[in-house]
Amino acid sequence: MNENQENLLEAAKTVLEMNNQGTYTIPAAGMYPHQWLWDSCFIAIGIRHYDTERAKMELLSLLRGQWANGMLPNMILSSTSRKVRHGSVWRSWVSPHAPDDVSTSGITQPPMLAEAIVQVGKKMKSAERRSWYKTMYPALLAYHQWLYRERDPHSEGLVLQIHPWETGLDNTPPWIQELRDHQMPMWIRAAEKLRMEPLFNVFRHDVQFVPSAQRLNTIDALVFYSVQRRLRRKSYDISRILNHSLFAIEDATFNAILIRANEHLVDIAKTISRELPEDLQTSIEKSKVAYEQLWDQYSNQYYSREFITHRLLKVPSIATLMPLYAGHITQERAERLVRLLEDSHQFGTDFPIPSVPLNSEWFNTHAYWQGPTWINTNWLIIEGLKRYGFHDHAEALTETTIDLVQQSGFYEYFSPIDGSPAGINNFSWTAALTIDFLSKNKRK
Ligand code: GLC
């Protein structure tokens, strides 16, 4: 590692120290005062390089929020900050499954936990690793069982999501298009027609910290809120939710991450000599086959799918690249995806990988998940490139990602065109994954 990189590494640790809450790490002070599910997984992947105990604690802290039915919520609300406000929006206590001693959200996020458990485990000797796996296994198993039991009601092999926040890519175009077309309540349409957005802006937490042009637009935020309220009205009970709402999507990113997570779960079970329940094994096998139904042969891309009708949501986004990370697709398909990555009209920008391809009508350099480059999706795709033998691509992307953070700081996201920063500063997963990249980078 050269001197600049040494400094970058130390600066990244400082960010993680600033956001340290003792037993877990918040994504960023002010804007994100709680513990988030996939954030903590990425954070642990970075922290493991210099403090295995803290990395373990980060993941163990997630289990505080686990519901009795196995769900891991995307947020565990902090008891010190804004509990009343955020807690009262979610009111997790309306579900009999929610834990008594902490408030949580009522939805989940991409299942990165298995990956994080394994990555942290790599830092241990085998006896310690086995004991670590034994500690985490029951909760991880319950989570995967919940995913298939509640989110794959037709046993299709693909799990469904009920709120865009569950994808982690909050305002990704295919979801936003779907919401605007099918889930816009009358009162929000009226507010839009009457140009009343500015009135609602005062209720928004995020735009107090970040320019509103870099976030969800207010009309979309209102639609998110109305979906959230509907879920709460049904007490987060999936059978009631699916009975009365046609809004459910089998998300391409979420399901790709699940396929990889299943593989890790199988390895963890094997390492500690446990047998996975048979129905789970069947679902795991089914997922790999079912995922291929998300492929569109006309555009040669993967898309998310509407749950009821199986209609593909053909709006291009970074989700199309996620099967590289899943690792179940053929080498030929992987090569096609890599061509998209190389294409300078699509994902091959100067500071890749844009969350939406450059040639999309949705593309916007600084608007949250509608164009900017995010460090966690780069991490996932780099892992995928390595799995398929694209080592030069993986190395090049690692280098440009490190350079991007070096140039622009530990921001939440970046313009894929000129690398300029956007979103909140001192963002934990940007720091943590930079540590991971620096620690593994060959050219030291
Ligand atoms: C944003 C991101 C989401 C993340 C959260 C906390 O909402 O879209 O993926 O988990 O911030 O950092």
GROMACS .gro file of C-alpha atoms and ligand atoms in nm:
model
  456
    1MET     CA    1   0.000   0.000   0.000
    2ASN     CA    2   0.140   0.341  -0.086
    3GLU     CA    3   0.134   0.635   0.153
    4ASN     CA    4  -0.186   0.783   0.010
    5GLN     CA    5  -0.360   0.453   0.053
    6GLU     CA    6  -0.231   0.420   0.411
    7ASN     CA    7  -0.384   0.760   0.481
    8LEU     CA    8  -0.708   0.662   0.314
    9LEU     CA    9  -0.725   0.350   0.527
   10GLU     CA   10  -0.677   0.548   0.847
   11ALA     CA   11  -0.937   0.804   0.738
   12ALA     CA   12  -1.184   0.522   0.669
   13LYS     CA   13  -1.133   0.386   1.019
   14THR     CA   14  -1.196   0.733   1.159
   15VAL     CA   15  -1.535   0.746   0.981
   16LEU     CA   16  -1.628   0.411   1.131
   17GLU     CA   17  -1.520   0.534   1.472
   18MET     CA   18  -1.733   0.847   1.436
   19ASN     CA   19  -2.036   0.635   1.356
   20ASN     CA   20  -1.967   0.376   1.625
   21GLN     CA   21  -2.252   0.339   1.874
   22GLY     CA   22  -2.077   0.086   2.095
   23THR     CA   23  -2.236  -0.236   1.976
   24TYR     CA   24  -2.322  -0.133   1.621
   25THR     CA   25  -2.243   0.135   1.364
   26ILE     CA   26  -2.490   0.382   1.216
   27PRO     CA   27  -2.467   0.454   0.841
   28ALA     CA   28  -2.409   0.829   0.897
   29ALA     CA   29  -2.475   1.074   1.177
   30GLY     CA   30  -2.788   1.288   1.152
   31MET     CA   31  -2.948   1.144   0.844
   32TYR     CA   32  -2.927   0.775   0.943
   33PRO     CA   33  -2.940   0.744   1.324
   34HIS     CA   34  -3.045   0.376   1.343
   35GLN     CA   35  -2.897   0.034   1.266
   36TRP     CA   36  -2.965  -0.081   0.909
   37LEU     CA   37  -2.953  -0.445   0.804
   38TRP     CA   38  -2.743  -0.457   0.492
   39ASP     CA   39  -2.536  -0.157   0.600
   40SER     CA   40  -2.419  -0.348   0.908
   41CYS     CA   41  -2.327  -0.644   0.687
   42PHE     CA   42  -2.107  -0.428   0.462
   43ILE     CA   43  -1.968  -0.249   0.767
   44ALA     CA   44  -1.867  -0.580   0.931
   45ILE     CA   45  -1.694  -0.685   0.606
   46GLY     CA   46  -1.465  -0.381   0.642
   47ILE     CA   47  -1.418  -0.380   1.018
   48ARG     CA   48  -1.313  -0.748   1.023
   49HIS     CA   49  -0.975  -0.644   0.883
   50TYR     CA   50  -0.874  -0.465   1.201
   51ASP     CA   51  -1.119  -0.563   1.477
   52THR     CA   52  -1.282  -0.903   1.447
   53GLU     CA   53  -1.460  -0.869   1.780
   54ARG     CA   54  -1.629  -0.548   1.673
   55ALA     CA   55  -1.722  -0.703   1.338
   56LYS     CA   56  -1.885  -0.994   1.522
   57MET     CA   57  -2.066  -0.756   1.752
   58GLU     CA   58  -2.196  -0.558   1.453
   59LEU     CA   59  -2.369  -0.871   1.320
   60LEU     CA   60  -2.481  -0.997   1.659
   61SER     CA   61  -2.648  -0.661   1.716
   62LEU     CA   62  -2.867  -0.725   1.413
   63LEU     CA   63  -3.020  -1.023   1.591
   64ARG     CA   64  -3.169  -0.792   1.855
   65GLY     CA   65  -3.421  -0.691   1.595
   66GLN     CA   66  -3.516  -1.036   1.468
   67TRP     CA   67  -3.887  -1.103   1.476
   68ALA     CA   68  -4.028  -1.425   1.625
   69ASN     CA   69  -4.122  -1.541   1.273
   70GLY     CA   70  -3.758  -1.509   1.160
   71MET     CA   71  -3.772  -1.175   0.977
   72LEU     CA   72  -3.472  -0.948   1.007
   73PRO     CA   73  -3.596  -0.590   0.980
   74ASN     CA   74  -3.416  -0.338   0.762
   75MET     CA   75  -3.397  -0.097   1.055
   76ILE     CA   76  -3.358  -0.134   1.430
   77LEU     CA   77  -3.456   0.202   1.566
   78SER     CA   78  -3.222   0.375   1.803
   79SER     CA   79  -3.369   0.422   2.147
   80THR     CA   80  -3.194   0.753   2.194
   81SER     CA   81  -3.263   0.940   1.875
   82ARG     CA   82  -3.597   1.022   1.722
   83LYS     CA   83  -3.752   0.707   1.859
   84VAL     CA   84  -4.092   0.859   1.887
   85ARG     CA   85  -4.099   0.991   1.534
   86HIS     CA   86  -3.961   0.691   1.348
   87GLY     CA   87  -4.108   0.438   1.589
   88SER     CA   88  -4.451   0.583   1.550
   89VAL     CA   89  -4.435   0.562   1.171
   90TRP     CA   90  -4.351   0.193   1.178
   91ARG     CA   91  -4.524   0.091   1.503
   92SER     CA   92  -4.369  -0.254   1.483
   93TRP     CA   93  -4.561  -0.348   1.797
   94VAL     CA   94  -4.879  -0.388   1.586
   95SER     CA   95  -4.735  -0.726   1.485
   96PRO     CA   96  -4.733  -1.007   1.742
   97HIS     CA   97  -4.398  -1.119   1.598
   98ALA     CA   98  -4.206  -0.799   1.666
   99PRO     CA   99  -3.962  -0.796   1.958
  100ASP     CA  100  -4.078  -0.625   2.279
  101ASP     CA  101  -3.761  -0.449   2.379
  102VAL     CA  102  -3.666  -0.270   2.055
  103SER     CA  103  -3.866  -0.087   1.789
  104THR     CA  104  -3.797  -0.193   1.435
  105SER     CA  105  -3.928  -0.139   1.084
  106GLY     CA  106  -4.172  -0.396   0.947
  107ILE     CA  107  -3.986  -0.488   0.628
  108THR     CA  108  -3.650  -0.645   0.544
  109GLN     CA  109  -3.352  -0.566   0.317
  110PRO     CA  110  -3.132  -0.777   0.084
  111PRO     CA  111  -3.011  -1.089   0.267
  112MET     CA  112  -2.642  -1.001   0.300
  113LEU     CA  113  -2.607  -1.156   0.645
  114ALA     CA  114  -2.476  -1.495   0.534
  115GLU     CA  115  -2.204  -1.327   0.326
  116ALA     CA  116  -2.102  -1.108   0.619
  117ILE     CA  117  -2.090  -1.406   0.858
  118VAL     CA  118  -1.861  -1.592   0.619
  119GLN     CA  119  -1.637  -1.291   0.550
  120VAL     CA  120  -1.593  -1.224   0.921
  121GLY     CA  121  -1.536  -1.597   0.975
  122LYS     CA  122  -1.246  -1.588   0.728
  123LYS     CA  123  -1.052  -1.389   0.986
  124MET     CA  124  -1.067  -1.674   1.238
  125LYS     CA  125  -0.892  -2.005   1.295
  126SER     CA  126  -1.115  -2.303   1.222
  127ALA     CA  127  -1.227  -2.383   1.580
  128GLU     CA  128  -1.321  -2.023   1.644
  129ARG     CA  129  -1.494  -2.004   1.308
  130ARG     CA  130  -1.702  -2.309   1.387
  131SER     CA  131  -1.812  -2.159   1.714
  132TRP     CA  132  -1.893  -1.828   1.538
  133TYR     CA  133  -2.101  -2.013   1.283
  134LYS     CA  134  -2.281  -2.203   1.558
  135THR     CA  135  -2.372  -1.875   1.725
  136MET     CA  136  -2.515  -1.724   1.410
  137TYR     CA  137  -2.667  -2.030   1.245
  138PRO     CA  138  -3.007  -2.050   1.420
  139ALA     CA  139  -3.092  -1.688   1.341
  140LEU     CA  140  -2.963  -1.713   0.985
  141LEU     CA  141  -3.157  -2.033   0.923
  142ALA     CA  142  -3.476  -1.881   1.067
  143TYR     CA  143  -3.432  -1.580   0.839
  144HIS     CA  144  -3.392  -1.787   0.523
  145GLN     CA  145  -3.686  -2.006   0.624
  146TRP     CA  146  -3.896  -1.694   0.678
  147LEU     CA  147  -3.794  -1.562   0.335
  148TYR     CA  148  -3.923  -1.871   0.160
  149ARG     CA  149  -4.223  -1.936   0.387
  150GLU     CA  150  -4.367  -1.585   0.376
  151ARG     CA  151  -4.219  -1.434   0.064
  152ASP     CA  152  -4.248  -1.726  -0.175
  153PRO     CA  153  -4.613  -1.822  -0.116
  154HIS     CA  154  -4.648  -2.004  -0.449
  155SER     CA  155  -4.320  -2.194  -0.403
  156GLU     CA  156  -4.180  -2.045  -0.721
  157GLY     CA  157  -3.824  -2.014  -0.599
  158LEU     CA  158  -3.828  -1.634  -0.616
  159VAL     CA  159  -3.905  -1.426  -0.308
  160LEU     CA  160  -4.118  -1.114  -0.330
  161GLN     CA  161  -4.066  -0.767  -0.187
  162ILE     CA  162  -4.342  -0.537  -0.071
  163HIS     CA  163  -4.173  -0.199  -0.036
  164PRO     CA  164  -3.895  -0.041  -0.245
  165TRP     CA  165  -3.681  -0.004   0.068
  166GLU     CA  166  -3.660  -0.384   0.080
  167THR     CA  167  -3.444  -0.378  -0.234
  168GLY     CA  168  -3.188  -0.146  -0.075
  169LEU     CA  169  -3.193   0.047  -0.406
  170ASP     CA  170  -3.478   0.264  -0.284
  171ASN     CA  171  -3.579   0.467  -0.587
  172THR     CA  172  -3.452   0.238  -0.858
  173PRO     CA  173  -3.644   0.315  -1.182
  174PRO     CA  174  -3.827  -0.017  -1.235
  175TRP     CA  175  -3.986   0.010  -0.891
  176ILE     CA  176  -4.064   0.380  -0.922
  177GLN     CA  177  -4.226   0.327  -1.261
  178GLU     CA  178  -4.439   0.049  -1.118
  179LEU     CA  179  -4.542   0.256  -0.818
  180ARG     CA  180  -4.630   0.557  -1.030
  181ASP     CA  181  -4.831   0.346  -1.274
  182HIS     CA  182  -5.021   0.132  -1.026
  183GLN     CA  183  -4.992   0.253  -0.669
  184MET     CA  184  -5.055   0.623  -0.676
  185PRO     CA  185  -5.344   0.711  -0.439
  186MET     CA  186  -5.585   0.982  -0.554
  187TRP     CA  187  -5.471   1.230  -0.291
  188ILE     CA  188  -5.112   1.208  -0.414
  189ARG     CA  189  -5.221   1.251  -0.777
  190ALA     CA  190  -5.412   1.558  -0.669
  191ALA     CA  191  -5.113   1.692  -0.477
  192GLU     CA  192  -4.898   1.643  -0.786
  193LYS     CA  193  -5.148   1.815  -1.016
  194LEU     CA  194  -5.178   2.109  -0.781
  195ARG     CA  195  -4.798   2.125  -0.745
  196MET     CA  196  -4.818   2.093  -0.371
  197GLU     CA  197  -4.487   1.906  -0.325
  198PRO     CA  198  -4.310   2.194  -0.152
  199LEU     CA  199  -4.571   2.181   0.127
  200PHE     CA  200  -4.483   1.820   0.199
  201ASN     CA  201  -4.108   1.882   0.190
  202VAL     CA  202  -4.116   2.008   0.548
  203PHE     CA  203  -4.202   1.655   0.667
  204ARG     CA  204  -3.897   1.508   0.499
  205HIS     CA  205  -3.606   1.408   0.715
  206ASP     CA  206  -3.349   1.344   0.440
  207VAL     CA  207  -3.366   1.680   0.264
  208GLN     CA  208  -3.260   1.851   0.584
  209PHE     CA  209  -2.918   1.697   0.527
  210VAL     CA  210  -2.881   1.662   0.151
  211PRO     CA  211  -3.002   1.876  -0.146
  212SER     CA  212  -3.344   1.754  -0.251
  213ALA     CA  213  -3.227   1.700  -0.612
  214GLN     CA  214  -3.005   1.417  -0.483
  215ARG     CA  215  -3.293   1.231  -0.319
  216LEU     CA  216  -3.630   1.084  -0.402
  217ASN     CA  217  -3.868   1.338  -0.541
  218THR     CA  218  -4.142   1.433  -0.297
  219ILE     CA  219  -4.427   1.272  -0.489
  220ASP     CA  220  -4.242   0.940  -0.493
  221ALA     CA  221  -4.164   0.982  -0.122
  222LEU     CA  222  -4.536   1.026  -0.056
  223VAL     CA  223  -4.612   0.707  -0.249
  224PHE     CA  224  -4.350   0.525  -0.038
  225TYR     CA  225  -4.518   0.657   0.272
  226SER     CA  226  -4.859   0.542   0.157
  227VAL     CA  227  -4.725   0.190   0.087
  228GLN     CA  228  -4.566   0.188   0.431
  229ARG     CA  229  -4.894   0.290   0.598
  230ARG     CA  230  -5.081   0.018   0.412
  231LEU     CA  231  -4.835  -0.244   0.538
  232ARG     CA  232  -4.876  -0.115   0.892
  233ARG     CA  233  -5.256  -0.127   0.862
  234LYS     CA  234  -5.222  -0.498   0.782
  235SER     CA  235  -4.996  -0.541   1.087
  236TYR     CA  236  -4.718  -0.657   0.852
  237ASP     CA  237  -4.909  -0.983   0.809
  238ILE     CA  238  -4.810  -1.110   0.465
  239SER     CA  239  -5.126  -1.306   0.397
  240ARG     CA  240  -5.338  -0.998   0.466
  241ILE     CA  241  -5.101  -0.782   0.262
  242LEU     CA  242  -5.114  -1.011  -0.040
  243ASN     CA  243  -5.488  -1.058  -0.010
  244HIS     CA  244  -5.564  -0.695  -0.057
  245SER     CA  245  -5.281  -0.557  -0.260
  246LEU     CA  246  -5.140  -0.649  -0.594
  247PHE     CA  247  -4.820  -0.466  -0.525
  248ALA     CA  248  -4.542  -0.721  -0.485
  249ILE     CA  249  -4.228  -0.756  -0.692
  250GLU     CA  250  -3.974  -1.034  -0.722
  251ASP     CA  251  -3.672  -0.811  -0.727
  252ALA     CA  252  -3.371  -0.910  -0.938
  253THR     CA  253  -3.112  -0.773  -0.694
  254PHE     CA  254  -3.270  -0.917  -0.382
  255ASN     CA  255  -3.306  -1.262  -0.535
  256ALA     CA  256  -2.950  -1.262  -0.672
  257ILE     CA  257  -2.819  -1.184  -0.325
  258LEU     CA  258  -3.040  -1.458  -0.183
  259ILE     CA  259  -2.894  -1.717  -0.420
  260ARG     CA  260  -2.543  -1.633  -0.302
  261ALA     CA  261  -2.658  -1.621   0.060
  262ASN     CA  262  -2.810  -1.967   0.026
  263GLU     CA  263  -2.477  -2.100  -0.092
  264HIS     CA  264  -2.312  -1.953   0.216
  265LEU     CA  265  -2.583  -2.097   0.438
  266VAL     CA  266  -2.520  -2.442   0.292
  267ASP     CA  267  -2.144  -2.405   0.361
  268ILE     CA  268  -2.203  -2.282   0.714
  269ALA     CA  269  -2.436  -2.575   0.790
  270LYS     CA  270  -2.183  -2.820   0.646
  271THR     CA  271  -1.897  -2.672   0.849
  272ILE     CA  272  -2.088  -2.723   1.174
  273SER     CA  273  -2.239  -3.058   1.066
  274ARG     CA  274  -2.600  -2.949   1.051
  275GLU     CA  275  -2.855  -3.070   0.801
  276LEU     CA  276  -3.068  -2.801   0.638
  277PRO     CA  277  -3.443  -2.874   0.650
  278GLU     CA  278  -3.553  -3.055   0.335
  279ASP     CA  279  -3.807  -2.797   0.221
  280LEU     CA  280  -3.541  -2.528   0.243
  281GLN     CA  281  -3.303  -2.738   0.036
  282THR     CA  282  -3.574  -2.774  -0.227
  283SER     CA  283  -3.636  -2.398  -0.234
  284ILE     CA  284  -3.265  -2.328  -0.262
  285GLU     CA  285  -3.237  -2.548  -0.569
  286LYS     CA  286  -3.553  -2.402  -0.719
  287SER     CA  287  -3.424  -2.046  -0.686
  288LYS     CA  288  -3.131  -2.098  -0.917
  289VAL     CA  289  -3.357  -2.230  -1.193
  290ALA     CA  290  -3.638  -1.980  -1.132
  291TYR     CA  291  -3.403  -1.683  -1.152
  292GLU     CA  292  -3.353  -1.752  -1.521
  293GLN     CA  293  -3.716  -1.654  -1.581
  294LEU     CA  294  -3.602  -1.298  -1.513
  295TRP     CA  295  -3.394  -1.302  -1.831
  296ASP     CA  296  -3.536  -1.113  -2.128
  297GLN     CA  297  -3.407  -1.260  -2.451
  298TYR     CA  298  -3.500  -0.954  -2.657
  299SER     CA  299  -3.288  -0.706  -2.466
  300ASN     CA  300  -3.045  -0.961  -2.320
  301GLN     CA  301  -3.094  -0.834  -1.966
  302TYR     CA  302  -3.228  -0.950  -1.632
  303TYR     CA  303  -3.527  -0.763  -1.487
  304SER     CA  304  -3.738  -0.773  -1.174
  305ARG     CA  305  -4.083  -0.925  -1.211
  306GLU     CA  306  -4.431  -0.844  -1.095
  307PHE     CA  307  -4.536  -1.117  -0.853
  308ILE     CA  308  -4.893  -1.190  -0.963
  309THR     CA  309  -4.873  -1.157  -1.342
  310HIS     CA  310  -4.504  -1.248  -1.389
  311ARG     CA  311  -4.469  -0.942  -1.610
  312LEU     CA  312  -4.102  -0.836  -1.639
  313LEU     CA  313  -4.044  -0.474  -1.540
  314LYS     CA  314  -3.833  -0.386  -1.840
  315VAL     CA  315  -3.668  -0.073  -1.713
  316PRO     CA  316  -3.288  -0.114  -1.721
  317SER     CA  317  -3.092  -0.075  -1.399
  318ILE     CA  318  -2.785  -0.212  -1.226
  319ALA     CA  319  -2.995  -0.511  -1.116
  320THR     CA  320  -2.918  -0.676  -1.451
  321LEU     CA  321  -2.555  -0.723  -1.339
  322MET     CA  322  -2.632  -0.883  -1.003
  323PRO     CA  323  -2.648  -1.244  -1.130
  324LEU     CA  324  -2.269  -1.217  -1.161
  325TYR     CA  325  -2.264  -1.198  -0.783
  326ALA     CA  326  -2.525  -1.473  -0.747
  327GLY     CA  327  -2.291  -1.697  -0.943
  328HIS     CA  328  -2.551  -1.940  -1.079
  329ILE     CA  329  -2.560  -1.821  -1.440
  330THR     CA  330  -2.363  -1.971  -1.727
  331GLN     CA  331  -2.025  -1.835  -1.837
  332GLU     CA  332  -2.186  -1.728  -2.164
  333ARG     CA  333  -2.448  -1.518  -1.983
  334ALA     CA  334  -2.178  -1.375  -1.758
  335GLU     CA  335  -1.986  -1.267  -2.067
  336ARG     CA  336  -2.291  -1.087  -2.200
  337LEU     CA  337  -2.325  -0.899  -1.872
  338VAL     CA  338  -1.959  -0.805  -1.879
  339ARG     CA  339  -2.015  -0.657  -2.224
  340LEU     CA  340  -2.277  -0.426  -2.072
  341LEU     CA  341  -2.019  -0.324  -1.814
  342GLU     CA  342  -1.768  -0.241  -2.087
  343ASP     CA  343  -2.015  -0.049  -2.303
  344SER     CA  344  -1.950   0.324  -2.260
  345HIS     CA  345  -2.316   0.401  -2.347
  346GLN     CA  346  -2.438   0.178  -2.067
  347PHE     CA  347  -2.237   0.094  -1.754
  348GLY     CA  348  -1.885   0.172  -1.878
  349THR     CA  349  -1.858   0.530  -1.750
  350ASP     CA  350  -1.538   0.695  -1.621
  351PHE     CA  351  -1.636   0.631  -1.259
  352PRO     CA  352  -1.836   0.310  -1.276
  353ILE     CA  353  -2.073   0.144  -1.203
  354PRO     CA  354  -2.373   0.371  -1.252
  355SER     CA  355  -2.690   0.250  -1.080
  356VAL     CA  356  -2.879   0.315  -1.405
  357PRO     CA  357  -2.717   0.285  -1.749
  358LEU     CA  358  -2.610   0.606  -1.916
  359ASN     CA  359  -2.843   0.557  -2.213
  360SER     CA  360  -3.153   0.527  -1.994
  361GLU     CA  361  -3.408   0.807  -1.998
  362TRP     CA  362  -3.396   0.788  -1.618
  363PHE     CA  363  -3.024   0.854  -1.592
  364ASN     CA  364  -2.931   1.143  -1.362
  365THR     CA  365  -2.578   1.186  -1.228
  366HIS     CA  366  -2.666   1.276  -0.868
  367ALA     CA  367  -3.015   1.141  -0.803
  368TYR     CA  368  -2.973   0.866  -0.543
  369TRP     CA  369  -3.027   0.525  -0.714
  370GLN     CA  370  -3.113   0.674  -1.054
  371GLY     CA  371  -2.759   0.708  -1.190
  372PRO     CA  372  -2.494   0.753  -0.919
  373THR     CA  373  -2.222   0.501  -0.846
  374TRP     CA  374  -2.248   0.330  -0.507
  375ILE     CA  375  -1.961   0.149  -0.340
  376ASN     CA  376  -2.163  -0.148  -0.217
  377THR     CA  377  -2.292  -0.241  -0.562
  378ASN     CA  378  -1.936  -0.213  -0.692
  379TRP     CA  379  -1.833  -0.455  -0.418
  380LEU     CA  380  -2.099  -0.708  -0.516
  381ILE     CA  381  -2.013  -0.690  -0.884
  382ILE     CA  382  -1.638  -0.716  -0.819
  383GLU     CA  383  -1.704  -1.035  -0.623
  384GLY     CA  384  -1.907  -1.161  -0.918
  385LEU     CA  385  -1.640  -1.074  -1.174
  386LYS     CA  386  -1.386  -1.273  -0.977
  387ARG     CA  387  -1.615  -1.574  -0.959
  388TYR     CA  388  -1.645  -1.580  -1.335
  389GLY     CA  389  -1.272  -1.540  -1.392
  390PHE     CA  390  -1.277  -1.174  -1.503
  391HIS     CA  391  -0.984  -1.092  -1.277
  392ASP     CA  392  -0.858  -0.797  -1.481
  393HIS     CA  393  -1.201  -0.639  -1.481
  394ALA     CA  394  -1.232  -0.698  -1.107
  395GLU     CA  395  -0.893  -0.546  -1.039
  396ALA     CA  396  -0.956  -0.245  -1.262
  397LEU     CA  397  -1.289  -0.178  -1.095
  398THR     CA  398  -1.132  -0.211  -0.751
  399GLU     CA  399  -0.868   0.045  -0.850
  400THR     CA  400  -1.116   0.295  -0.991
  401THR     CA  401  -1.335   0.255  -0.684
  402ILE     CA  402  -1.044   0.326  -0.449
  403ASP     CA  403  -0.941   0.625  -0.663
  404LEU     CA  404  -1.296   0.754  -0.662
  405VAL     CA  405  -1.313   0.755  -0.283
  406GLN     CA  406  -0.963   0.900  -0.259
  407GLN     CA  407  -1.063   1.181  -0.492
  408SER     CA  408  -1.408   1.258  -0.354
  409GLY     CA  409  -1.426   1.135   0.006
  410PHE     CA  410  -1.641   0.887   0.197
  411TYR     CA  411  -1.968   1.001   0.047
  412GLU     CA  412  -2.282   0.800   0.009
  413TYR     CA  413  -2.274   0.802  -0.372
  414PHE     CA  414  -2.093   0.966  -0.665
  415SER     CA  415  -2.149   1.093  -1.016
  416PRO     CA  416  -2.043   0.815  -1.252
  417ILE     CA  417  -1.940   1.079  -1.505
  418ASP     CA  418  -1.697   1.298  -1.311
  419GLY     CA  419  -1.683   1.128  -0.972
  420SER     CA  420  -1.822   1.427  -0.784
  421PRO     CA  421  -1.969   1.334  -0.446
  422ALA     CA  422  -2.338   1.330  -0.350
  423GLY     CA  423  -2.559   1.227  -0.061
  424ILE     CA  424  -2.431   1.236   0.294
  425ASN     CA  425  -2.061   1.251   0.387
  426ASN     CA  426  -1.882   1.012   0.625
  427PHE     CA  427  -2.096   0.723   0.511
  428SER     CA  428  -2.006   0.399   0.686
  429TRP     CA  429  -2.026   0.140   0.409
  430THR     CA  430  -1.821   0.357   0.174
  431ALA     CA  431  -1.551   0.363   0.444
  432ALA     CA  432  -1.582  -0.004   0.536
  433LEU     CA  433  -1.574  -0.138   0.182
  434THR     CA  434  -1.281   0.089   0.096
  435ILE     CA  435  -1.095  -0.083   0.380
  436ASP     CA  436  -1.191  -0.418   0.232
  437PHE     CA  437  -1.070  -0.314  -0.115
  438LEU     CA  438  -0.742  -0.174   0.021
  439SER     CA  439  -0.678  -0.484   0.227
  440LYS     CA  440  -0.727  -0.717  -0.067
  441ASN     CA  441  -0.584  -0.506  -0.345
  442LYS     CA  442  -0.293  -0.681  -0.514
  443ARG     CA  443  -0.099  -0.371  -0.613
  444LYS     CA  444   0.013  -0.271  -0.268
  445GLC     C1  445  -3.049   0.454   0.188
  445GLC     C2  446  -3.009   0.341   0.095
  445GLC     C3  447  -3.024   0.207   0.167
  445GLC     C4  448  -2.946   0.210   0.296
  445GLC     C5  449  -2.990   0.327   0.383
  445GLC     C6  450  -2.904   0.346   0.506
  445GLC     O1  451  -3.183   0.448   0.217
  445GLC     O2  452  -3.086   0.344  -0.020
  445GLC     O3  453  -2.979   0.103   0.085
  445GLC     O4  454  -2.958   0.091   0.364
  445GLC     O5  455  -2.979   0.446   0.309
  445GLC     O6  456  -2.772   0.372   0.469
   0.00000   0.00000   0.00000
